Amino acid sequence: QQPVQSPQAVILREGEDAVINCSSSKALYSVHWYRQKHGEAPVFLMILLKGGEQKGHEKISASFNEKKQQSSLYLTASQLSYSGTYFCGTDELQGGSEKLVFGKGTKLTVNP
Amino acid sequence: ETGVTQSPTHLIKTRGQQVTLRCSSQSGHNTVSWYQQALGQGPQFIFQYYREEENGRGNFPPRFSGLQFPNYSSELNVNALELDDSALYLCASSLKAGGPSTDTQYFGPGTRLTVL
């Protein structure tokens, strides 16, 4: 089941904040966030794990509400380089092995 | 730079033909996953290989097949191409076996396949 992302698109001015949401109808063990710029590969941002552990290395924060099966990505004081499409991926067990199921993405545009 | 490379960058084929796409993973990464990304959509999982064995498969027909080699390279083969196969094909390598839940996936730049 594909996670649902909202909003589909957001336009900001440099320095403004944004929140991108990701929700699933299934119980989640982890949520992954990636950013993809036009014509480029998705780039890892962070993983949020059940139990609160968070792994990431960029100046972007996120939350993971296991009960609500939701995650939110917080982009504060946005920079021009934040522009791109953000995807959340949720883990799903299929045929005895795990796979990542990605949402349709949220397109973020940061203008000067 | 993720250290994952793919070739070719672009490819044009006609319906019914066969295609092979290639991926070179990061050294030491024993797991490679392949994804199909249609325009305006998120990546869709095709299958995953761990140490040269298929380790999971998404909802793709058998005409999508793969190989993984000991030198951290892998292939995606698609037979009997259909127009709907036109997409960006991404490979992603990771360190751990089997489970993406706690493991970062490093994506390659992708191969843009157009089927006419």
XYZ file of N, CA and C in Angstrom:
684
model
N 0.852 -1.185 0.000
C 0.000 0.000 0.000
C 0.897 1.247 0.000
N 0.722 2.082 -0.992
C 1.564 3.257 -1.154
C 1.252 4.299 -0.075
N 2.279 4.856 0.585
C 2.003 5.925 1.550
C 1.514 7.172 0.816
N 0.742 7.975 1.540
C 0.171 9.194 0.967
C 0.947 10.398 1.480
N 1.402 11.213 0.561
C 2.144 12.413 0.931
C 1.292 13.652 0.724
N 1.499 14.627 1.600
C 0.831 15.919 1.442
C 1.749 17.014 1.952
N 1.704 18.205 1.359
C 0.950 18.504 0.142
C 1.633 17.894 -1.084
N 0.978 18.025 -2.234
C 1.595 17.524 -3.466
C 2.693 18.459 -3.922
N 2.507 19.747 -3.653
C 3.499 20.740 -4.060
C 3.455 21.923 -3.105
N 4.596 22.552 -2.936
C 4.660 23.745 -2.092
C 5.717 24.683 -2.655
N 5.397 25.964 -2.611
C 6.330 26.985 -3.086
C 6.681 27.891 -1.917
N 7.960 28.082 -1.687
C 8.435 28.900 -0.577
C 9.354 29.995 -1.073
N 9.526 31.007 -0.218
C 10.617 31.954 -0.423
C 11.754 31.500 0.483
N 12.937 31.794 0.055
C 14.130 31.449 0.832
C 13.956 31.920 2.273
N 14.281 31.023 3.224
C 14.165 31.387 4.631
C 12.875 30.947 5.287
N 11.880 30.585 4.478
C 10.610 30.131 5.046
C 10.677 28.658 5.434
N 9.694 28.231 6.219
C 9.647 26.855 6.695
C 8.595 26.058 5.930
N 8.778 24.748 5.933
C 7.785 23.867 5.297
C 7.701 22.557 6.059
N 6.533 21.963 5.976
C 6.327 20.636 6.560
C 5.737 19.725 5.493
N 6.312 18.561 5.351
C 5.804 17.568 4.401
C 5.373 16.347 5.203
N 4.181 15.870 4.912
C 3.617 14.763 5.669
C 3.552 13.476 4.861
N 3.640 12.380 5.578
C 3.607 11.055 4.954
C 2.774 10.158 5.864
N 1.735 9.561 5.321
C 0.894 8.708 6.172
C 0.636 7.378 5.485
N 0.459 6.356 6.297
C 0.264 5.008 5.780
C -0.932 4.361 6.461
N -1.552 3.446 5.750
C -2.675 2.700 6.326
C -2.160 1.468 7.076
N -0.863 1.220 6.978
C -0.282 0.023 7.621
C 0.589 0.441 8.793
N 0.776 -0.483 9.724
C 1.711 -0.249 10.822
C 3.121 -0.132 10.243
N 3.854 0.818 10.743
C 5.177 1.103 10.181
C 6.286 0.707 11.139
N 7.351 0.197 10.556
C 8.548 -0.040 11.340
C 9.558 1.081 11.120
N 9.559 1.597 9.903
C 10.492 2.677 9.594
C 9.931 3.543 8.492
N 10.402 4.773 8.451
C 10.068 5.691 7.361
C 11.377 6.271 6.837
N 11.512 6.263 5.536
C 12.710 6.799 4.881
C 12.321 8.065 4.117
N 13.207 9.049 4.143
C 12.984 10.267 3.367
C 14.120 10.469 2.374
N 13.749 10.782 1.126
C 14.713 11.038 0.059
C 14.312 12.325 -0.650
N 15.295 12.991 -1.206
C 15.057 14.166 -2.054
C 15.623 13.875 -3.437
N 14.867 14.234 -4.437
C 15.304 14.030 -5.817
C 15.198 15.332 -6.589
N 16.308 15.751 -7.146
C 16.291 16.923 -8.013
C 16.063 16.459 -9.449
N 15.556 17.365 -10.241
C 15.165 17.011 -11.602
C 16.329 16.376 -12.365
N 16.098 15.190 -12.904
C 17.117 14.518 -13.703
C 18.225 13.855 -12.890
N 18.042 13.803 -11.579
C 19.075 13.203 -10.733
C 18.517 12.042 -9.922
N 19.411 11.318 -9.266
C 18.999 10.186 -8.426
C 18.430 10.690 -7.106
N 17.530 9.938 -6.495
C 17.094 10.276 -5.142
C 18.284 10.225 -4.181
N 18.309 11.186 -3.270
C 19.399 11.267 -2.303
C 18.834 11.058 -0.905
N 19.478 10.204 -0.142
C 19.035 9.882 1.209
C 19.063 11.115 2.102
N 18.000 11.305 2.877
C 17.960 12.361 3.878
C 18.009 11.763 5.283
N 17.053 10.878 5.573
C 17.051 10.266 6.891
C 16.143 9.050 6.962
N 16.392 8.241 7.979
C 15.521 7.109 8.323
C 15.014 7.337 9.733
N 13.722 7.117 9.932
C 13.151 7.163 11.272
C 12.666 5.760 11.618
N 13.079 5.300 12.756
C 12.765 3.935 13.150
C 11.752 3.901 14.275
N 10.983 2.846 14.284
C 10.041 2.610 15.381
C 10.834 2.586 16.686
N 10.316 3.278 17.675
C 11.050 3.341 18.926
C 11.811 4.645 19.074
N 11.802 5.447 18.019
C 12.316 6.797 18.162
C 13.698 7.044 17.609
N 14.412 5.992 17.251
C 15.766 6.239 16.743
C 15.686 6.941 15.387
N 16.556 7.865 15.186
C 16.552 8.647 13.948
C 17.965 8.670 13.386
N 18.068 8.427 12.110
C 19.372 8.460 11.475
C 19.327 9.465 10.349
N 20.240 10.374 10.327
C 20.273 11.357 9.248
C 21.483 12.223 9.421
N 21.779 12.988 8.393
C 22.982 13.791 8.501
C 22.838 15.171 7.886
N 21.602 15.563 7.563
C 21.426 16.893 7.004
C 20.694 17.767 8.011
N 20.682 19.055 7.763
C 20.038 20.003 8.670
C 18.538 20.042 8.417
N 17.939 18.854 8.462
C 16.509 18.717 8.265
C 16.032 17.768 9.345
N 14.913 18.077 9.959
C 14.428 17.213 11.034
C 13.139 16.533 10.632
N 12.791 15.510 11.372
C 11.575 14.767 11.061
C 11.030 14.130 12.320
N 9.763 13.795 12.251
C 9.120 13.093 13.361
C 8.449 11.839 12.851
N 8.207 10.910 13.743
C 7.599 9.637 13.371
C 6.592 9.288 14.465
N 5.322 9.334 14.137
C 4.263 8.980 15.074
C 3.772 7.579 14.743
N 4.229 6.619 15.519
C 3.906 5.220 15.210
C 2.416 4.938 15.341
N 1.794 5.546 16.350
C 0.366 5.274 16.578
C -0.479 5.768 15.410
N -0.130 6.947 14.913
C -0.899 7.517 13.800
C -0.384 7.027 12.453
N 0.695 6.266 12.460
C 1.295 5.768 11.216
C 1.639 6.924 10.290
N 2.258 7.945 10.867
C 2.590 9.138 10.106
C 4.020 9.586 10.371
N 4.560 10.265 9.391
C 5.842 10.920 9.580
C 5.753 12.302 8.962
N 6.476 13.249 9.529
C 6.536 14.592 8.981
C 7.988 15.015 8.844
N 8.273 15.689 7.743
C 9.610 16.211 7.478
C 9.562 17.715 7.640
N 10.456 18.275 8.445
C 10.466 19.698 8.741
C 11.675 20.342 8.068
N 11.391 21.302 7.211
C 12.437 22.062 6.543
C 12.365 23.487 7.080
N 13.357 23.850 7.865
C 13.338 25.186 8.454
C 14.358 26.077 7.775
N 14.019 27.339 7.707
C 14.894 28.335 7.073
C 15.382 27.814 5.727
N 14.433 27.520 4.862
C 14.745 26.842 3.596
C 15.772 27.611 2.759
N 16.568 26.811 2.064
C 17.585 27.365 1.163
C 17.202 26.993 -0.256
N 17.788 27.689 -1.211
C 17.504 27.403 -2.614
C 17.803 25.938 -2.945
N 18.835 25.406 -2.290
C 19.249 24.029 -2.559
C 18.232 22.996 -2.075
N 17.241 23.416 -1.290
C 16.220 22.479 -0.808
C 15.203 22.136 -1.901
N 15.220 22.875 -2.983
C 14.251 22.608 -4.054
C 14.428 21.196 -4.590
N 13.314 20.554 -4.867
C 13.333 19.187 -5.382
C 12.058 18.483 -5.007
N 11.996 17.211 -5.330
C 10.831 16.416 -4.958
C 11.222 15.502 -3.805
N 10.411 15.536 -2.755
C 10.681 14.762 -1.556
C 9.793 13.522 -1.540
N 10.419 12.384 -1.321
C 9.690 11.123 -1.264
C 9.840 10.495 0.116
N 8.746 9.989 0.634
C 8.867 9.132 1.803
C 8.718 7.688 1.336
N 9.411 6.799 2.016
C 9.328 5.378 1.714
C 9.024 4.630 2.997
N 8.099 3.704 2.918
C 7.754 2.905 4.097
C 8.064 1.439 3.820
N 8.410 0.731 4.864
C 8.806 -0.657 4.675
C 7.574 -1.544 4.588
N 7.652 -2.542 3.749
C 6.551 -3.483 3.587
C 7.127 -4.874 3.422
N 6.542 -5.816 4.104
C 6.986 -7.198 4.008
C 6.202 -7.888 2.909
N 6.916 -8.429 1.943
C 6.236 -9.120 0.844
C 7.027 -10.351 0.461
N 6.365 -11.475 0.428
C 7.026 -12.717 0.035
C 8.199 -13.077 0.916
N 8.121 -12.702 2.173
C 9.193 -13.059 3.090
C 10.352 -12.082 3.110
N 10.326 -11.094 2.253
C 11.411 -10.111 2.291
C 10.814 -8.709 2.318
N 11.640 -7.781 2.724
C 11.157 -6.412 2.871
C 11.427 -5.609 1.612
N 10.573 -4.629 1.390
C 10.820 -3.705 0.293
C 10.373 -2.330 0.755
N 10.884 -1.325 0.063
C 10.466 0.041 0.320
C 9.374 0.430 -0.660
N 8.307 1.000 -0.135
C 7.227 1.502 -0.972
C 7.226 3.014 -0.846
N 7.368 3.690 -1.981
C 7.489 5.138 -1.970
C 6.150 5.805 -2.265
N 5.965 6.986 -1.671
C 4.827 7.818 -2.016
C 5.054 8.501 -3.352
N 4.060 9.299 -3.777
C 4.159 9.945 -5.089
C 5.027 11.186 -5.064
N 5.389 11.632 -3.900
C 6.309 12.747 -3.806
C 5.643 14.080 -3.545
N 6.412 15.005 -2.968
C 5.998 16.389 -2.752
C 7.034 17.270 -3.426
N 6.574 18.083 -4.372
C 7.497 18.964 -5.085
C 7.653 20.271 -4.323
N 8.882 20.542 -3.920
C 9.184 21.764 -3.175
C 9.985 22.707 -4.062
N 9.512 23.941 -4.161
C 10.229 24.968 -4.911
C 10.559 26.101 -3.956
N 11.849 26.421 -3.865
C 12.279 27.535 -3.036
C 12.757 28.649 -3.960
N 12.104 29.793 -3.865
C 12.455 30.946 -4.694
C 13.255 31.972 -3.891
N 14.078 32.755 -4.604
C 14.866 33.774 -3.880
C 13.974 34.836 -3.274
N 27.364 12.543 -4.803
C 27.955 11.315 -5.356
C 27.719 10.124 -4.417
N 27.019 9.113 -4.919
C 26.729 7.965 -4.074
C 27.673 6.802 -4.349
N 28.474 6.894 -5.387
C 29.345 5.783 -5.729
C 28.646 4.697 -6.514
N 27.377 4.928 -6.875
C 26.622 3.966 -7.670
C 26.496 4.528 -9.090
N 26.893 3.724 -10.066
C 26.817 4.174 -11.459
C 25.894 3.271 -12.259
N 25.303 3.848 -13.301
C 24.409 3.092 -14.177
C 24.713 3.414 -15.625
N 24.480 2.424 -16.474
C 24.658 2.644 -17.910
C 23.637 1.834 -18.687
N 23.212 2.342 -19.845
C 23.519 3.673 -20.355
C 22.680 4.735 -19.645
N 22.889 5.981 -19.991
C 22.124 7.070 -19.404
C 20.735 7.131 -20.020
N 20.688 7.001 -21.329
C 19.435 7.016 -22.065
C 19.420 5.874 -23.060
N 18.206 5.421 -23.372
C 18.057 4.305 -24.294
C 16.703 4.411 -24.974
N 16.706 4.188 -26.281
C 15.437 4.158 -27.017
C 15.296 2.796 -27.669
N 14.166 2.155 -27.415
C 13.899 0.839 -27.980
C 12.506 0.855 -28.604
N 12.229 -0.170 -29.393
C 10.875 -0.313 -29.938
C 10.157 -1.459 -29.243
N 8.853 -1.398 -29.306
C 8.012 -2.405 -28.662
C 8.393 -3.805 -29.122
N 8.477 -4.741 -28.172
C 8.823 -6.116 -28.489
C 10.302 -6.436 -28.341
N 11.138 -5.414 -28.326
C 12.572 -5.647 -28.185
C 12.935 -5.997 -26.741
N 14.189 -6.347 -26.550
C 14.717 -6.681 -25.244
C 15.781 -5.644 -24.867
N 15.942 -5.405 -23.560
C 16.919 -4.412 -23.131
C 17.639 -4.906 -21.874
N 18.902 -4.531 -21.753
C 19.698 -4.825 -20.565
C 20.248 -3.520 -20.011
N 19.968 -3.273 -18.757
C 20.471 -2.085 -18.074
C 21.481 -2.531 -17.029
N 22.503 -1.715 -16.816
C 23.589 -2.121 -15.938
C 23.778 -1.158 -14.769
N 24.272 -1.730 -13.672
C 24.466 -0.960 -12.452
C 25.745 -1.435 -11.774
N 26.498 -0.500 -11.258
C 27.684 -0.839 -10.488
C 27.500 -0.276 -9.085
N 27.442 -1.160 -8.110
C 27.171 -0.752 -6.733
C 28.420 -0.239 -6.046
N 28.198 0.355 -4.875
C 29.325 0.726 -4.030
C 30.059 -0.535 -3.609
N 31.377 -0.429 -3.556
C 32.181 -1.556 -3.126
C 31.783 -1.965 -1.710
N 31.584 -3.276 -1.527
C 31.207 -3.765 -0.206
C 29.711 -3.888 0.007
N 28.915 -3.307 -0.895
C 27.460 -3.394 -0.780
C 26.978 -4.669 -1.473
N 26.476 -5.593 -0.644
C 26.073 -6.882 -1.188
C 24.627 -6.912 -1.678
N 23.899 -5.858 -1.432
C 22.483 -5.832 -1.803
C 22.235 -4.767 -2.854
N 21.523 -5.136 -3.893
C 21.135 -4.161 -4.913
C 19.638 -4.300 -5.172
N 18.977 -3.163 -5.252
C 17.545 -3.141 -5.561
C 17.341 -2.365 -6.843
N 16.356 -2.759 -7.607
C 16.014 -2.053 -8.836
C 14.603 -1.464 -8.694
N 14.461 -0.237 -9.213
C 13.195 0.471 -9.147
C 12.837 1.009 -10.522
N 11.539 1.111 -10.770
C 11.030 1.777 -11.960
C 10.336 3.060 -11.517
N 10.702 4.179 -12.127
C 10.080 5.441 -11.770
C 9.429 6.060 -13.001
N 8.112 6.027 -13.044
C 7.384 6.677 -14.127
C 7.361 8.176 -13.862
N 7.091 8.932 -14.893
C 7.102 10.388 -14.788
C 6.095 10.863 -13.737
N 6.564 11.672 -12.798
C 5.677 12.225 -11.787
C 5.303 11.273 -10.671
N 5.974 10.123 -10.622
C 5.661 9.121 -9.601
C 6.894 8.823 -8.749
N 6.659 8.150 -7.627
C 7.776 7.695 -6.820
C 8.353 6.408 -7.384
N 9.543 6.052 -6.986
C 10.145 4.792 -7.460
C 9.300 3.597 -7.019
N 9.152 2.624 -7.942
C 8.423 1.376 -7.619
C 9.402 0.224 -7.611
N 9.355 -0.549 -6.537
C 10.280 -1.649 -6.340
C 10.044 -2.756 -7.359
N 11.126 -3.148 -8.062
C 11.032 -4.252 -9.024
C 11.486 -5.542 -8.351
N 12.756 -5.556 -7.914
C 13.279 -6.709 -7.168
C 14.585 -6.316 -6.496
N 15.043 -7.247 -5.652
C 16.272 -7.039 -4.914
C 17.137 -8.288 -5.013
N 18.447 -8.085 -5.072
C 19.395 -9.199 -5.086
C 20.362 -9.054 -3.925
N 20.636 -10.182 -3.308
C 21.626 -10.239 -2.243
C 22.560 -11.382 -2.555
N 23.813 -11.079 -2.677
C 24.834 -12.091 -2.969
C 24.399 -13.021 -4.096
N 24.000 -12.375 -5.192
C 23.701 -13.036 -6.471
C 22.408 -13.839 -6.485
N 21.610 -13.721 -5.422
C 20.328 -14.423 -5.398
C 19.191 -13.415 -5.280
N 18.089 -13.656 -5.987
C 16.937 -12.768 -5.862
C 16.377 -12.906 -4.449
N 16.122 -11.764 -3.831
C 15.800 -11.730 -2.415
C 14.488 -11.005 -2.142
N 13.693 -10.846 -3.140
C 12.420 -10.155 -2.981
C 12.018 -9.570 -4.310
N 10.714 -9.516 -4.557
C 10.228 -9.069 -5.843
C 8.946 -8.269 -5.661
N 8.816 -7.209 -6.426
C 7.586 -6.418 -6.425
C 6.607 -6.958 -7.438
N 5.584 -6.168 -7.736
C 4.524 -6.612 -8.644
C 4.883 -6.365 -10.103
N 5.912 -7.017 -10.560
C 6.345 -6.909 -11.944
C 6.349 -8.290 -12.581
N 5.988 -8.366 -13.876
C 5.898 -9.680 -14.530
C 7.266 -10.327 -14.708
N 7.288 -11.631 -15.016
C 8.559 -12.366 -15.146
C 9.454 -11.869 -16.273
N 8.898 -11.078 -17.209
C 9.773 -10.574 -18.282
C 10.768 -9.547 -17.757
N 10.595 -9.145 -16.493
C 11.609 -8.352 -15.801
C 12.473 -9.333 -15.011
N 13.739 -9.406 -15.335
C 14.624 -10.318 -14.622
C 15.941 -9.621 -14.338
N 16.709 -10.228 -13.455
C 17.954 -9.578 -13.075
C 19.077 -10.561 -12.830
N 20.248 -10.005 -12.710
C 21.434 -10.764 -12.347
C 22.291 -9.884 -11.469
N 22.986 -10.520 -10.526
C 23.980 -9.795 -9.740
C 25.271 -10.586 -9.795
N 26.377 -9.883 -9.917
C 27.676 -10.531 -10.084
C 28.552 -10.281 -8.863
N 29.583 -11.111 -8.679
C 30.425 -10.975 -7.484
C 31.200 -9.660 -7.411
N 31.329 -8.977 -8.535
C 32.125 -7.745 -8.550
C 31.274 -6.505 -8.279
N 30.115 -6.688 -7.605
C 29.212 -5.596 -7.212
C 28.506 -4.955 -8.401
N 28.496 -5.623 -9.533
C 27.708 -5.121 -10.653
C 26.443 -5.945 -10.796
N 25.470 -5.395 -11.453
C 24.206 -6.100 -11.631
C 23.549 -5.648 -12.933
N 22.564 -6.425 -13.359
C 21.827 -6.134 -14.587
C 20.337 -6.250 -14.344
N 19.609 -5.436 -15.090
C 18.154 -5.578 -15.179
C 17.845 -5.876 -16.638
N 17.159 -6.975 -16.893
C 16.767 -7.346 -18.245
C 15.253 -7.258 -18.376
N 14.820 -6.663 -19.459
C 13.389 -6.594 -19.731
C 13.150 -7.144 -21.127
N 12.335 -8.185 -21.212
C 11.988 -8.788 -22.503
C 10.655 -8.259 -23.003
N 10.437 -8.421 -24.287
C 9.148 -8.075 -24.899
C 8.657 -6.712 -24.424
N 9.460 -5.687 -24.687
C 9.165 -4.347 -24.192
C 7.794 -3.864 -24.621
N 7.140 -3.186 -23.667
C 5.842 -2.563 -23.920
C 5.982 -1.060 -23.758
N 5.023 -0.325 -24.335
C 5.093 1.137 -24.273
C 5.134 1.628 -22.816
N 4.401 0.941 -21.932
C 4.340 1.338 -20.526
C 5.644 1.104 -19.766
N 6.581 0.434 -20.401
C 7.882 0.227 -19.752
C 8.740 1.488 -19.818
N 8.299 2.472 -20.576
C 9.042 3.737 -20.645
C 9.065 4.370 -19.264
N 10.272 4.603 -18.745
C 10.421 5.107 -17.378
C 11.900 5.325 -17.097
N 12.166 5.874 -15.921
C 13.525 5.956 -15.386
C 13.748 4.715 -14.525
N 14.818 3.990 -14.784
C 15.121 2.796 -14.011
C 16.310 3.091 -13.108
N 16.071 2.905 -11.830
C 17.060 3.225 -10.807
C 17.543 1.958 -10.127
N 18.824 1.894 -9.870
C 19.306 0.845 -8.986
C 19.783 1.520 -7.699
N 19.732 0.766 -6.625
C 20.154 1.282 -5.329
C 20.907 0.181 -4.597
N 22.046 0.529 -4.070
C 22.815 -0.474 -3.335
C 22.766 -0.167 -1.848
N 22.879 -1.205 -1.054
C 22.883 -1.043 0.392
C 23.759 -2.107 1.020
N 24.069 -1.859 2.272
C 25.067 -2.682 2.937
C 24.479 -3.970 3.494
N 23.271 -3.853 4.056
C 22.727 -4.982 4.793
C 21.988 -5.940 3.883
N 21.838 -7.114 4.355
C 21.111 -8.136 3.619
C 19.631 -7.996 3.835
N 18.894 -8.141 2.772
C 17.457 -8.390 2.871
C 16.566 -7.249 3.264
N 16.854 -6.537 4.281
C 15.840 -5.626 4.786
C 16.195 -4.172 4.628
N 15.332 -3.411 3.989
C 15.626 -1.995 3.833
C 15.218 -1.187 5.052
N 14.565 -1.826 6.007
C 13.956 -1.053 7.075
C 14.931 -0.154 7.806
N 16.127 -0.648 8.044
C 17.060 0.161 8.817
C 18.290 0.535 8.005
N 18.211 0.366 6.706
C 19.405 0.499 5.894
C 19.241 1.584 4.845
N 20.242 2.433 4.728
C 20.232 3.474 3.707
C 20.446 2.860 2.335
N 19.667 3.321 1.385
C 19.863 2.890 0.007
C 20.509 4.022 -0.782
N 21.546 3.685 -1.510
C 22.276 4.664 -2.305
C 21.899 4.459 -3.762
N 21.245 5.468 -4.312
C 20.729 5.354 -5.669
C 21.745 5.778 -6.714
N 21.685 5.108 -7.845
C 22.420 5.552 -9.016
C 21.631 6.618 -9.750
N 22.231 7.222 -10.792
C 21.575 8.314 -11.516
C 20.446 7.852 -12.426
N 20.350 6.561 -12.676
C 19.235 6.036 -13.463
C 19.524 5.919 -14.946
N 18.716 5.093 -15.582
C 18.705 4.969 -17.040
C 17.310 5.339 -17.517
N 17.240 6.304 -18.416
C 15.943 6.715 -18.978
C 15.669 5.846 -20.191
N 14.650 4.994 -20.096
C 14.267 4.102 -21.189
C 13.014 4.631 -21.866
N 13.086 4.764 -23.166
C 11.921 5.158 -23.959
C 11.585 4.023 -24.908
N 10.336 3.571 -24.874
C 9.882 2.495 -25.755
C 8.903 3.101 -26.768
N 9.240 2.949 -28.036
C 8.401 3.534 -29.098
C 7.552 2.462 -29.779
